[in-house]
Coordinates of C-alpha atoms and ligand atoms in Angstrom, one line a residue:
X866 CA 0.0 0.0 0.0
X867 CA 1.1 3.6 -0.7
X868 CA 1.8 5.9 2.0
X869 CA 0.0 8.7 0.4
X870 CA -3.8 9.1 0.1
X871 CA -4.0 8.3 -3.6
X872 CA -5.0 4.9 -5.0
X873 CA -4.1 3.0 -8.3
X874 CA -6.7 0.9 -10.0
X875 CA -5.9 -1.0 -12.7
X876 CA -9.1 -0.7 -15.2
X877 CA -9.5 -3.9 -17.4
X878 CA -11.9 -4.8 -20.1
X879 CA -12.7 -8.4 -20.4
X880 CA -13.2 -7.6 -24.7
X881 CA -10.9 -7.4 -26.9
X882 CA -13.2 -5.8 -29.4
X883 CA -12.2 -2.3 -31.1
X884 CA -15.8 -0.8 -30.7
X885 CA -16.4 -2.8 -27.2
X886 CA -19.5 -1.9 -25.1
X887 CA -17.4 -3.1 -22.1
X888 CA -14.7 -1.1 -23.0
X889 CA -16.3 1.6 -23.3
X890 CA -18.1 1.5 -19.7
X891 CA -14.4 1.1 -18.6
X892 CA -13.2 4.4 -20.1
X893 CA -16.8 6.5 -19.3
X894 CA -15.8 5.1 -15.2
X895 CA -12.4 6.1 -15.8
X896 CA -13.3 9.7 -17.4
X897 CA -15.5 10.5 -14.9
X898 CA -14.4 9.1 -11.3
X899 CA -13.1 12.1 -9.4
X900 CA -11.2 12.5 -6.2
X901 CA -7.7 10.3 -5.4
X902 CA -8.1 7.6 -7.6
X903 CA -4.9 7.1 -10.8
X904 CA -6.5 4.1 -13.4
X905 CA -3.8 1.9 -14.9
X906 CA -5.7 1.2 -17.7
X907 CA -4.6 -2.5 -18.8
X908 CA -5.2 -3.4 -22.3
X909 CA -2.7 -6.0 -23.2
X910 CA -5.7 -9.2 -22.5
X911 CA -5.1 -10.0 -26.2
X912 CA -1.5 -10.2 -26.0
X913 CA -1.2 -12.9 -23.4
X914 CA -0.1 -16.3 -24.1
X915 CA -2.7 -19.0 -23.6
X916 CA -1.9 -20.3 -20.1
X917 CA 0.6 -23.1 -20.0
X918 CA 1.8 -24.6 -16.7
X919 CA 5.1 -25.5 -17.9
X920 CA 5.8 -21.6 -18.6
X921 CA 4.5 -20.3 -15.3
X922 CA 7.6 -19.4 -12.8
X923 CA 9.9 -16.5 -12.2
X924 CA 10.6 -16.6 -15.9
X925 CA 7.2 -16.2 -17.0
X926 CA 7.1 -14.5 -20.7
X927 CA 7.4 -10.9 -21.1
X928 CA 3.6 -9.9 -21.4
X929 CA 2.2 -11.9 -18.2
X930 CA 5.4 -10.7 -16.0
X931 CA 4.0 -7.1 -17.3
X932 CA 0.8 -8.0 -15.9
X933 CA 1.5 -9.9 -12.8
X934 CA 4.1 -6.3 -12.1
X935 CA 0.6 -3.9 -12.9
X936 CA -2.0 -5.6 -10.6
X937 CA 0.8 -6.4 -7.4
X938 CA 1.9 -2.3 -8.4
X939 CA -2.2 -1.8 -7.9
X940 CA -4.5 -0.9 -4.6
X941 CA -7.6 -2.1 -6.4
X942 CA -9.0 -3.5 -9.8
X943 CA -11.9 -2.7 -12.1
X944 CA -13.0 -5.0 -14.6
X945 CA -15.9 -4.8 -17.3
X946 CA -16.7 -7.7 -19.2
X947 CA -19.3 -9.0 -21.7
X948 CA -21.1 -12.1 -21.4
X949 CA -19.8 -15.4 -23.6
X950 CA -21.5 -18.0 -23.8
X951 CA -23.1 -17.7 -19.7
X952 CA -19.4 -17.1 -18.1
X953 CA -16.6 -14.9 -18.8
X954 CA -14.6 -14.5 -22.2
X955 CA -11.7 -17.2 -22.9
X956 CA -9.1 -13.8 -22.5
X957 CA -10.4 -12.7 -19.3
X958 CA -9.9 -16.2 -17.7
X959 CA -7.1 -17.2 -19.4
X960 CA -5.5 -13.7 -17.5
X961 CA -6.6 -14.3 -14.3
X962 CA -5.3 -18.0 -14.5
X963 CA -1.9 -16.1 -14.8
X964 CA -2.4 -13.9 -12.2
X965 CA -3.9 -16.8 -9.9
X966 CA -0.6 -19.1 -9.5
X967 CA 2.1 -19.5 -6.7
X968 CA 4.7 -17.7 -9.1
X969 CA 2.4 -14.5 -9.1
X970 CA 3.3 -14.1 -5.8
X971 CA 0.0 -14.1 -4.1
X972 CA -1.4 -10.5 -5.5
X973 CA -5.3 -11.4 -5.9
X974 CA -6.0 -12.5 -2.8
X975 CA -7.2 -9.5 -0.4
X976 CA -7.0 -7.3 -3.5
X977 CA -10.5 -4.8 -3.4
X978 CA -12.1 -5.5 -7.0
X979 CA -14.9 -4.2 -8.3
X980 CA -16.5 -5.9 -11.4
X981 CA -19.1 -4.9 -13.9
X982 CA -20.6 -5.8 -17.6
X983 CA -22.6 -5.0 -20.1
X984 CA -24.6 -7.0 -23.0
X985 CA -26.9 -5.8 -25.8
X986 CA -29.3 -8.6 -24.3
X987 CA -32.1 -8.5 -21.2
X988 CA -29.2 -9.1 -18.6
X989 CA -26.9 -7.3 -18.5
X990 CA -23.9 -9.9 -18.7
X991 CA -25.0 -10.9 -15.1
X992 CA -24.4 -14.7 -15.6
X993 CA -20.9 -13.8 -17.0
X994 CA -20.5 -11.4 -13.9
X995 CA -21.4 -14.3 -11.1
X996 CA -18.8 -16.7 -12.9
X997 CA -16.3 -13.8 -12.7
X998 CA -17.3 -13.4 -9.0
X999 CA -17.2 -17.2 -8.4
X1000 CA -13.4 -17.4 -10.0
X1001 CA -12.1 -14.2 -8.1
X1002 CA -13.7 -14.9 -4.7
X1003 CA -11.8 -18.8 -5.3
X1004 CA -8.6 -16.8 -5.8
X1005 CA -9.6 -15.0 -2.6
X1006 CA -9.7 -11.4 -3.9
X1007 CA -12.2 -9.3 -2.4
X1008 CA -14.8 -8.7 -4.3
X1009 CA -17.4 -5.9 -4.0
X1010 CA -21.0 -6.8 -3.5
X1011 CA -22.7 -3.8 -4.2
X1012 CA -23.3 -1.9 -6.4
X1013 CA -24.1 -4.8 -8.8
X1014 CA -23.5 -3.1 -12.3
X1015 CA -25.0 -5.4 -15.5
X1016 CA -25.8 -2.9 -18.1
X1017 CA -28.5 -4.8 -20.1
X1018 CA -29.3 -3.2 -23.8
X1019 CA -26.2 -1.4 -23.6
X1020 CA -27.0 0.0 -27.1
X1021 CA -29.3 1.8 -26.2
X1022 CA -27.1 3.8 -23.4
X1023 CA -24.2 4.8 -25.5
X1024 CA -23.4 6.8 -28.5
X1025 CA -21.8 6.2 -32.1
X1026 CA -18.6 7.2 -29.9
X1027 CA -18.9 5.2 -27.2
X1028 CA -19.8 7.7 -25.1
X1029 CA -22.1 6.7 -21.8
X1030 CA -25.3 8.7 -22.8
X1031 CA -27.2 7.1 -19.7
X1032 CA -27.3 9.5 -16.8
X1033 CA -28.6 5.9 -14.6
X1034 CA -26.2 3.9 -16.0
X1035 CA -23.0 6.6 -15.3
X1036 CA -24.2 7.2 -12.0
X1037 CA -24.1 3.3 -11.5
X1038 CA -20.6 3.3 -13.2
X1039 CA -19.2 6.6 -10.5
X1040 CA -20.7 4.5 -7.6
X1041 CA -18.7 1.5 -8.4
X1042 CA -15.7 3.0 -8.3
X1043 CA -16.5 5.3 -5.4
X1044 CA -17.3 1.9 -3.7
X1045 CA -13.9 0.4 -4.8
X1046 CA -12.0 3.5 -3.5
X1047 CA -13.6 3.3 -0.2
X1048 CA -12.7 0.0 0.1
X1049 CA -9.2 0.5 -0.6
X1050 CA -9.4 3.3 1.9
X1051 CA -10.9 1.1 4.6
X1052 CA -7.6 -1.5 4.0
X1053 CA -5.5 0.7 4.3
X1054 CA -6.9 2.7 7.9
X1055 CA -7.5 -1.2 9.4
X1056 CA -3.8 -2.0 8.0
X1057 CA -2.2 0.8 9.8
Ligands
LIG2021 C1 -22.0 -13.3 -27.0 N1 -23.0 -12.5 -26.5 C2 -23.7 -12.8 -25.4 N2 -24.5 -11.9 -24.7 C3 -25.2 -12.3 -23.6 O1 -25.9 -11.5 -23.0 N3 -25.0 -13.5 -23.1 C4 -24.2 -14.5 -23.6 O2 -24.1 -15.6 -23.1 C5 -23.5 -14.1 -24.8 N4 -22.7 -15.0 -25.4 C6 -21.8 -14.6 -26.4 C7 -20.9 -15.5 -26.9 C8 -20.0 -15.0 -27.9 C9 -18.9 -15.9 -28.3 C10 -20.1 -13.7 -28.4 C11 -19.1 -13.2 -29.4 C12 -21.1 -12.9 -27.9 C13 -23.2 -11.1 -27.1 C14 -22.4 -10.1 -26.4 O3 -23.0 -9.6 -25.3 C15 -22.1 -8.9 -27.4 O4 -21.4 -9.4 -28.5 C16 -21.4 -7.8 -26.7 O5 -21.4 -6.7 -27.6 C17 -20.0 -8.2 -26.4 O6 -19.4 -7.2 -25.6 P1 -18.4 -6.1 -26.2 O7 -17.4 -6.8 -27.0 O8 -19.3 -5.2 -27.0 O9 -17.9 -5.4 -25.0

């Protein structure tokens, strides 16, 4: 933990789509959280290597050190992610499988995280969101409860930019992350 009041989060989207709905949410949280929070926003997901047992120690490859360095360097993560197929995307999983083993050095577990999701469909991407919290809360991360974020006919609620044109759904978005900040904040006073 840093001395200093600020936090870092790092801010990942489980698509690797150019025009992502999920990636989108991301940056509209990003843009608009105020107050002491820095976003590391982490956009490598595609780059990974598929996960491979054999390659998982100190020597991991280049990209997955990078990421194992970015979420141990953070106070808290975000993550956004669309829906496949009722769980999470392949990428998403495959980079928490990284992130998950002994040669990670043990940086999920107690790590404040704040999850959320969007679909073009009736739900939001919640199915995908309670796999996500099943896998995280395994590792032993701690993941927020509330606010529960699944933007359901995300369409509708952005722009031709990918600008967040839903006042609900940006309040929702602001909440998250003010959640995830006070939770950092509460480690740190019981940690002192
Ligand atoms: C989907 N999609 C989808 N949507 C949903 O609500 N529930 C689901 O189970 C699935 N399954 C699924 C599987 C696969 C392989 C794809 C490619 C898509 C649709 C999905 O929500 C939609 O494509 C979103 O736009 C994906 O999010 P991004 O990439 O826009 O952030």
């Amino acid at each position: 933990m840093k001395p200093s009041s600020r936090s870092t989060v790092l801010a990942l989207s489980g698509s690797l789509r150019a025009a992502s709905y999920n990636t989108a949410l991301l940056h509209a949280a990003v843009k608009h959280t105020g107050g002491a929070t820095d976003f590391d926003i982490y956009d490598r997901l595609g780059r990974l290597p598929m996960f491979d047992q054999d390659l998982d120690n100190e020597d991991a490859p280049r990209e997955v050190a990078e990421l194992r360095r970015r979420v141990a360097a953070a106070d808290g993560l975000l993550i956004v992610t669309p829906e496949h197929n009722a769980s999470i995307p392949a990428a998403l999983k495959n980079s928490i499988d990284w992130i998950s083993t002994p040669p990670a050095g043990g940086i999920l577990p107690g790590k404040p995280t704040a999850i959320a999701g969007a679909s073009p469909g009736p739900f939001g991407s919640a199915r995908g969101q309670l796999a996500l919290r099943q896998i995280l809360t395994s590792i032993g991360a701690d993941v927020l409860a509330k606010p529960e974020v699944a933007v359901f006919r995300c369409h509708e609620r952005l722009d031709e930019g990918g600008n967040v044109t839903d006042p609900t759904t940006l309040s929702l978005l602001t909440d998250l992350t003010d959640a995830l900040a006070a939770r950092i904040a509460a480690g740190r006073v019981a940690s002192a």
